[in-house]
mmCIF file of C-alpha atoms in Angstrom:
data_model
loop_
_atom_site.group_PDB
_atom_site.id
_atom_site.type_symbol
_atom_site.label_atom_id
_atom_site.label_comp_id
_atom_site.label_asym_id
_atom_site.label_seq_id
_atom_site.Cartn_x
_atom_site.Cartn_y
_atom_site.Cartn_z
ATOM 1 C CA MET R 234 0.000 0.000 0.000
ATOM 2 C CA GLY R 235 1.455 3.331 -0.974
ATOM 3 C CA LEU R 236 1.587 6.227 1.464
ATOM 4 C CA SER R 237 -0.034 9.527 0.559
ATOM 5 C CA ARG R 238 2.239 12.537 0.759
ATOM 6 C CA LEU R 239 0.843 15.268 3.033
ATOM 7 C CA SER R 240 1.385 18.897 2.191
ATOM 8 C CA PHE R 241 0.951 21.974 4.385
ATOM 9 C CA LYS R 242 0.517 25.640 3.595
ATOM 10 C CA PHE R 243 1.159 28.433 6.087
ATOM 11 C CA PHE R 244 -1.090 31.510 5.878
ATOM 12 C CA PRO R 245 0.140 34.471 8.024
ATOM 13 C CA ASN R 246 -2.747 35.740 10.126
ATOM 14 C CA HIS R 247 -4.929 33.121 8.383
ATOM 15 C CA ILE R 248 -4.592 35.057 5.140
ATOM 16 C CA ARG R 249 -3.250 33.457 1.983
ATOM 17 C CA VAL R 250 -0.193 35.244 0.662
ATOM 18 C CA LEU R 251 0.289 35.183 -3.087
ATOM 19 C CA THR R 252 3.553 33.749 -4.381
ATOM 20 C CA SER R 253 5.470 33.805 -7.617
ATOM 21 C CA SER R 254 3.513 30.751 -8.802
ATOM 22 C CA ASP R 255 0.411 32.947 -8.828
ATOM 23 C CA CYS R 256 1.925 35.348 -11.332
ATOM 24 C CA GLY R 257 -0.026 35.715 -14.545
ATOM 25 C CA ARG R 258 -3.309 34.461 -13.103
ATOM 26 C CA CYS R 259 -6.084 36.697 -14.312
ATOM 27 C CA PRO R 260 -9.814 36.090 -14.770
ATOM 28 C CA LYS R 261 -9.676 37.249 -18.344
ATOM 29 C CA GLU R 262 -7.129 38.369 -20.860
ATOM 30 C CA GLY R 263 -6.011 41.960 -20.768
ATOM 31 C CA CYS R 264 -7.062 42.618 -17.193
ATOM 32 C CA GLY R 265 -3.980 44.672 -16.320
ATOM 33 C CA PRO R 266 -2.440 47.802 -17.851
ATOM 34 C CA PRO R 267 0.001 47.080 -20.714
ATOM 35 C CA GLY R 268 3.611 46.846 -19.615
ATOM 36 C CA CYS R 269 2.778 46.687 -15.884
ATOM 37 C CA THR R 270 4.089 43.884 -13.675
ATOM 38 C CA LEU R 271 3.720 43.083 -9.981
ATOM 39 C CA ASN R 272 6.443 41.364 -7.980
ATOM 40 C CA ILE R 273 4.500 39.099 -5.602
ATOM 41 C CA ASN R 274 7.687 38.252 -3.703
ATOM 42 C CA ASP R 275 8.176 41.890 -2.658
ATOM 43 C CA PRO R 276 7.729 41.935 1.169
ATOM 44 C CA GLN R 277 6.019 45.324 0.989
ATOM 45 C CA VAL R 278 3.445 43.976 -1.469
ATOM 46 C CA GLN R 279 2.753 40.963 0.756
ATOM 47 C CA GLU R 280 2.409 43.166 3.844
ATOM 48 C CA ALA R 281 0.007 45.517 2.043
ATOM 49 C CA ALA R 282 -2.116 42.570 0.896
ATOM 50 C CA ILE R 283 -2.353 41.288 4.473
ATOM 51 C CA ARG R 284 -3.410 44.704 5.778
ATOM 52 C CA ILE R 285 -6.055 45.213 3.085
ATOM 53 C CA GLN R 286 -7.590 41.757 3.499
ATOM 54 C CA ALA R 287 -7.547 41.987 7.311
ATOM 55 C CA SER R 288 -9.176 45.418 7.197
ATOM 56 C CA TYR R 289 -11.928 44.184 4.909
ATOM 57 C CA ARG R 290 -12.532 41.083 7.025
ATOM 58 C CA GLY R 291 -12.707 43.207 10.190
ATOM 59 C CA HIS R 292 -15.175 45.612 8.574
ATOM 60 C CA ARG R 293 -17.338 42.721 7.401
ATOM 61 C CA SER R 294 -17.251 41.081 10.843
ATOM 62 C CA ARG R 295 -18.296 44.284 12.631
ATOM 63 C CA LYS R 296 -21.188 44.743 10.246
ATOM 64 C CA GLU R 297 -22.328 41.143 10.643
ATOM 65 C CA LEU R 298 -22.141 41.367 14.457
ATOM 66 C CA ARG R 299 -24.351 44.464 14.718
ATOM 67 C CA GLU R 300 -27.703 43.644 16.215
ATOM 68 C CA LYS R 301 -30.889 45.183 14.939
ATOM 69 C CA GLY R 302 -32.618 47.420 17.438
ATOM 70 C CA PRO R 303 -33.768 50.940 18.316
ATOM 71 C CA PRO R 304 -31.296 53.844 18.107
ATOM 72 C CA LYS R 305 -29.229 54.804 21.134
ATOM 73 C CA ILE R 306 -27.329 58.015 21.850
ATOM 74 C CA LEU R 307 -23.842 57.097 23.059
ATOM 75 C CA GLN R 308 -22.519 60.654 23.370
ATOM 76 C CA GLU R 309 -24.973 63.444 24.139
ATOM 77 C CA LEU R 310 -25.195 66.809 22.423
ATOM 78 C CA LYS R 311 -23.397 69.642 24.224
ATOM 79 C CA ASP R 312 -24.190 73.363 24.372
ATOM 80 C CA VAL R 313 -22.020 75.435 22.033
ATOM 81 C CA VAL R 314 -21.241 79.130 21.637
ATOM 82 C CA LEU R 315 -21.774 80.751 18.235
ATOM 83 C CA VAL R 316 -20.066 84.069 17.499
ATOM 84 C CA GLU R 317 -22.077 86.283 15.156
ATOM 85 C CA GLY R 318 -20.962 85.808 11.555
ATOM 86 C CA SER R 319 -19.287 82.456 12.161
ATOM 87 C CA ALA R 320 -20.515 78.840 12.236
ATOM 88 C CA ALA R 321 -21.262 76.363 15.028
ATOM 89 C CA LYS R 322 -21.619 72.575 15.071
ATOM 90 C CA LEU R 323 -23.807 70.383 17.262
ATOM 91 C CA GLU R 324 -22.811 66.712 17.182
ATOM 92 C CA CYS R 325 -23.569 63.453 18.944
ATOM 93 C CA ARG R 326 -22.489 59.811 18.708
ATOM 94 C CA VAL R 327 -25.217 57.275 18.022
ATOM 95 C CA SER R 328 -25.683 53.545 17.617
ATOM 96 C CA ALA R 329 -28.409 52.341 15.278
ATOM 97 C CA PHE R 330 -28.987 49.377 12.965
ATOM 98 C CA PRO R 331 -30.623 49.509 10.489
ATOM 99 C CA ASP R 332 -29.364 52.992 9.650
ATOM 100 C CA PRO R 333 -31.637 55.652 11.170
ATOM 101 C CA PHE R 334 -33.542 58.596 9.729
ATOM 102 C CA ILE R 335 -32.233 61.884 11.196
ATOM 103 C CA VAL R 336 -34.213 65.122 11.646
ATOM 104 C CA TRP R 337 -33.100 68.318 13.425
ATOM 105 C CA PHE R 338 -35.386 70.853 15.112
ATOM 106 C CA LYS R 339 -35.014 74.347 16.612
ATOM 107 C CA GLU R 340 -37.528 75.193 19.312
ATOM 108 C CA GLY R 341 -39.795 72.463 17.889
ATOM 109 C CA LYS R 342 -39.582 73.645 14.268
ATOM 110 C CA GLN R 343 -38.014 71.246 11.747
ATOM 111 C CA LEU R 344 -34.829 72.476 10.074
ATOM 112 C CA LYS R 345 -34.271 71.645 6.417
ATOM 113 C CA ASP R 346 -30.847 70.675 5.131
ATOM 114 C CA GLY R 347 -29.595 73.611 3.067
ATOM 115 C CA PRO R 348 -27.237 76.612 2.971
ATOM 116 C CA LYS R 349 -28.141 77.795 6.490
ATOM 117 C CA TYR R 350 -28.459 74.441 8.271
ATOM 118 C CA ARG R 351 -26.285 71.587 7.079
ATOM 119 C CA TYR R 352 -26.884 67.956 8.072
ATOM 120 C CA VAL R 353 -23.516 66.218 8.488
ATOM 121 C CA PHE R 354 -22.767 62.492 8.743
ATOM 122 C CA GLU R 355 -19.054 62.255 9.558
ATOM 123 C CA ASP R 356 -19.003 58.444 9.876
ATOM 124 C CA PRO R 357 -21.568 55.728 10.680
ATOM 125 C CA ASP R 358 -21.604 56.677 14.375
ATOM 126 C CA PHE R 359 -21.567 60.498 14.369
ATOM 127 C CA VAL R 360 -24.295 62.894 13.238
ATOM 128 C CA ALA R 361 -24.034 66.674 13.348
ATOM 129 C CA LEU R 362 -25.789 69.916 12.475
ATOM 130 C CA VAL R 363 -23.756 72.886 11.227
ATOM 131 C CA VAL R 364 -25.347 76.327 11.647
ATOM 132 C CA ARG R 365 -23.759 78.822 9.263
ATOM 133 C CA ASP R 366 -23.556 82.635 9.166
ATOM 134 C CA GLY R 367 -24.510 82.974 12.828
ATOM 135 C CA VAL R 368 -26.896 85.714 13.937
ATOM 136 C CA LEU R 369 -28.525 86.502 17.266
ATOM 137 C CA ALA R 370 -31.720 84.787 16.081
ATOM 138 C CA ASP R 371 -29.849 81.445 16.088
ATOM 139 C CA LEU R 372 -29.946 81.486 19.888
ATOM 140 C CA GLY R 373 -32.124 78.655 21.209
ATOM 141 C CA LYS R 374 -32.674 74.979 21.910
ATOM 142 C CA TYR R 375 -31.889 72.426 19.186
ATOM 143 C CA THR R 376 -33.084 68.811 19.116
ATOM 144 C CA VAL R 377 -32.026 65.824 17.024
ATOM 145 C CA ASN R 378 -34.541 63.023 16.423
ATOM 146 C CA ILE R 379 -33.112 59.614 15.484
ATOM 147 C CA LYS R 380 -35.515 56.951 14.204
ATOM 148 C CA ASN R 381 -35.408 53.519 12.596
ATOM 149 C CA PRO R 382 -38.009 50.711 12.221
ATOM 150 C CA PHE R 383 -37.300 49.488 15.781
ATOM 151 C CA GLY R 384 -37.796 52.770 17.631
ATOM 152 C CA GLU R 385 -36.562 56.306 18.108
ATOM 153 C CA THR R 386 -34.699 58.567 20.509
ATOM 154 C CA SER R 387 -33.773 62.245 20.745
ATOM 155 C CA GLY R 388 -31.337 64.633 22.381
ATOM 156 C CA SER R 389 -31.161 68.400 22.867
ATOM 157 C CA ALA R 390 -28.648 71.182 23.459
ATOM 158 C CA CYS R 391 -28.533 74.971 23.217
ATOM 159 C CA ILE R 392 -26.672 77.321 20.924
ATOM 160 C CA LEU R 393 -25.558 80.434 22.785
ATOM 161 C CA VAL R 394 -24.873 83.399 20.520
ATOM 162 C CA GLU R 395 -22.235 86.034 21.203
ATOM 163 C CA VAL R 396 -22.277 89.380 19.383
ATOM 164 C CA PRO R 397 -19.441 91.951 19.469
ATOM 165 C CA ALA R 398 -20.410 95.272 21.064
ATOM 166 C CA LYS R 399 -21.509 97.781 18.444
ATOM 167 C CA VAL R 400 -23.109 101.197 18.131
ATOM 168 C CA SER R 401 -25.544 100.365 15.348
ATOM 169 C CA LYS R 402 -26.791 103.972 15.086
ATOM 170 C CA GLY R 403 -24.928 106.865 16.666
ATOM 171 C CA PRO R 404 -26.384 110.062 18.193
ATOM 172 C CA ASP R 405 -27.297 113.014 15.980
ATOM 173 C CA ASN R 406 -25.700 116.439 16.230
ATOM 174 C CA VAL R 407 -27.833 118.826 18.291
ATOM 175 C CA LYS R 408 -28.284 122.594 18.439
ATOM 176 C CA ALA R 409 -30.293 123.783 21.452
ATOM 177 C CA LYS R 410 -31.085 126.953 23.344
ATOM 178 C CA ARG R 411 -29.923 127.600 26.875
ATOM 179 C CA GLY R 412 -32.314 126.302 29.514
ATOM 180 C CA THR R 413 -33.799 123.583 27.304
ATOM 181 C CA THR R 414 -33.327 119.811 27.572
ATOM 182 C CA VAL R 415 -30.849 118.113 25.260
ATOM 183 C CA VAL R 416 -31.288 114.419 24.440
ATOM 184 C CA LEU R 417 -28.680 112.272 22.679
ATOM 185 C CA LYS R 418 -29.775 108.760 21.717
ATOM 186 C CA ALA R 419 -27.754 105.849 20.324
ATOM 187 C CA GLU R 420 -28.797 102.355 19.274
ATOM 188 C CA ILE R 421 -26.506 99.619 20.590
ATOM 189 C CA ARG R 422 -26.182 95.860 20.414
ATOM 190 C CA GLY R 423 -24.027 93.079 21.770
ATOM 191 C CA GLU R 424 -24.171 89.706 23.519
ATOM 192 C CA PRO R 425 -23.142 89.606 26.308
ATOM 193 C CA PRO R 426 -24.794 93.028 26.774
ATOM 194 C CA PRO R 427 -22.067 95.666 26.482
ATOM 195 C CA ASP R 428 -20.883 98.108 29.105
ATOM 196 C CA VAL R 429 -21.813 101.658 28.095
ATOM 197 C CA ALA R 430 -20.112 104.971 28.838
ATOM 198 C CA TRP R 431 -20.687 108.563 27.702
ATOM 199 C CA LEU R 432 -17.840 111.062 27.401
ATOM 200 C CA LYS R 433 -17.631 114.816 26.784
ATOM 201 C CA ASP R 434 -14.522 116.158 25.094
ATOM 202 C CA GLY R 435 -12.725 112.908 25.942
ATOM 203 C CA ASP R 436 -13.605 112.795 29.658
ATOM 204 C CA ASP R 437 -16.121 110.501 31.364
ATOM 205 C CA ILE R 438 -19.376 112.250 32.190
ATOM 206 C CA GLU R 439 -20.087 112.392 35.917
ATOM 207 C CA GLU R 440 -23.816 111.873 36.338
ATOM 208 C CA ASP R 441 -25.989 114.011 38.578
ATOM 209 C CA ASP R 442 -29.617 115.139 38.663
ATOM 210 C CA ARG R 443 -29.079 117.410 35.641
ATOM 211 C CA VAL R 444 -26.853 115.269 33.418
ATOM 212 C CA PHE R 445 -27.390 111.489 33.319
ATOM 213 C CA PHE R 446 -27.799 108.557 30.946
ATOM 214 C CA ASP R 447 -29.902 105.396 30.782
ATOM 215 C CA VAL R 448 -29.065 102.055 29.161
ATOM 216 C CA GLY R 449 -31.726 99.768 27.692
ATOM 217 C CA ASP R 450 -31.581 96.471 25.833
ATOM 218 C CA THR R 451 -31.064 98.116 22.445
ATOM 219 C CA ASN R 452 -30.327 101.793 23.133
ATOM 220 C CA THR R 453 -28.766 104.325 25.471
ATOM 221 C CA ILE R 454 -29.957 107.898 26.072
ATOM 222 C CA LEU R 455 -27.981 110.839 27.468
ATOM 223 C CA THR R 456 -30.112 113.616 28.956
ATOM 224 C CA ILE R 457 -28.891 117.149 29.720
ATOM 225 C CA LYS R 458 -31.461 119.279 31.562
ATOM 226 C CA ASN R 459 -31.397 123.081 31.721
ATOM 227 C CA ALA R 460 -28.629 123.253 29.127
ATOM 228 C CA LYS R 461 -25.763 125.696 29.722
ATOM 229 C CA LEU R 462 -23.199 127.206 27.380
ATOM 230 C CA SER R 463 -20.597 124.993 29.092
ATOM 231 C CA ASP R 464 -22.509 121.899 27.910
ATOM 232 C CA ALA R 465 -21.459 122.566 24.317
ATOM 233 C CA GLY R 466 -18.836 120.186 22.981
ATOM 234 C CA LYS R 467 -18.060 116.805 21.456
ATOM 235 C CA TYR R 468 -19.959 113.875 22.960
ATOM 236 C CA GLU R 469 -19.008 110.227 22.577
ATOM 237 C CA VAL R 470 -20.880 107.015 23.334
ATOM 238 C CA PHE R 471 -18.594 104.024 23.975
ATOM 239 C CA VAL R 472 -19.622 100.348 24.186
ATOM 240 C CA GLU R 473 -17.552 97.287 25.113
ATOM 241 C CA ASN R 474 -17.933 93.558 25.758
ATOM 242 C CA ASN R 475 -15.535 90.598 25.704
ATOM 243 C CA LEU R 476 -15.742 90.409 21.893
ATOM 244 C CA GLY R 477 -15.019 94.009 20.967
ATOM 245 C CA THR R 478 -15.543 97.754 21.342
ATOM 246 C CA ASP R 479 -17.204 100.515 19.333
ATOM 247 C CA GLN R 480 -17.944 104.225 19.633
ATOM 248 C CA SER R 481 -19.771 107.070 17.937
ATOM 249 C CA PHE R 482 -19.631 110.865 18.223
ATOM 250 C CA ALA R 483 -21.993 113.832 18.071
ATOM 251 C CA ARG R 484 -21.654 117.603 18.423
ATOM 252 C CA VAL R 485 -23.789 119.658 20.808
ATOM 253 C CA ASP R 486 -24.043 123.436 20.320
ATOM 254 C CA ILE R 487 -25.827 125.642 22.870
ATOM 255 C CA LEU R 488 -27.186 128.914 21.488
#
């Protein structure tokens, strides 16, 4: 009785490595570019083949192991600060299979994917909303709704808007008679609300019962009662917050 000869093949990492005997094998004629050859014995080629096949097998295994079920939020949304004129991004990490349907809302109103609001899917696990060209009206609560055939979940966070201090409309020049009341008004904006100061000829105005100023949400008013000749001069309104400063000037003449 003859003995059968056993043969063994060693596959590194359980992956078959091509050898020189595999050269020229092609499913059909002309499958490669003319004049191109591949040295299968090159260690770098073998190492690259192992990495590519292992990566594919790992990707396939992860996909096959995913269990079907309702979406889950693995990393919650966080509040972000949006500076006027710039962009902000809200993002969270999710787990969902089958792939979920994503919808974003602001204060309960659905946001459509477009130039202003951009839906972003950075990879299978992260979803994000980019808010572009920030304005004060973007301040508010944002919610993401994640839904697939097995259920749904949601998460929320706030966008806080910061606006550099600005005098959006400065005071007008004034000519007034002695003994009358002079009023200088300026429109201001900023978030956080800016600090406001009034100056006369470069010096801070010291308030009293006759000369004083008020600051509202969107304006500031300087009042000068019983105007005197000495009240004539150059007046300045100055605003400042952590994002910037601004000022505007007006001339007061007392006749």
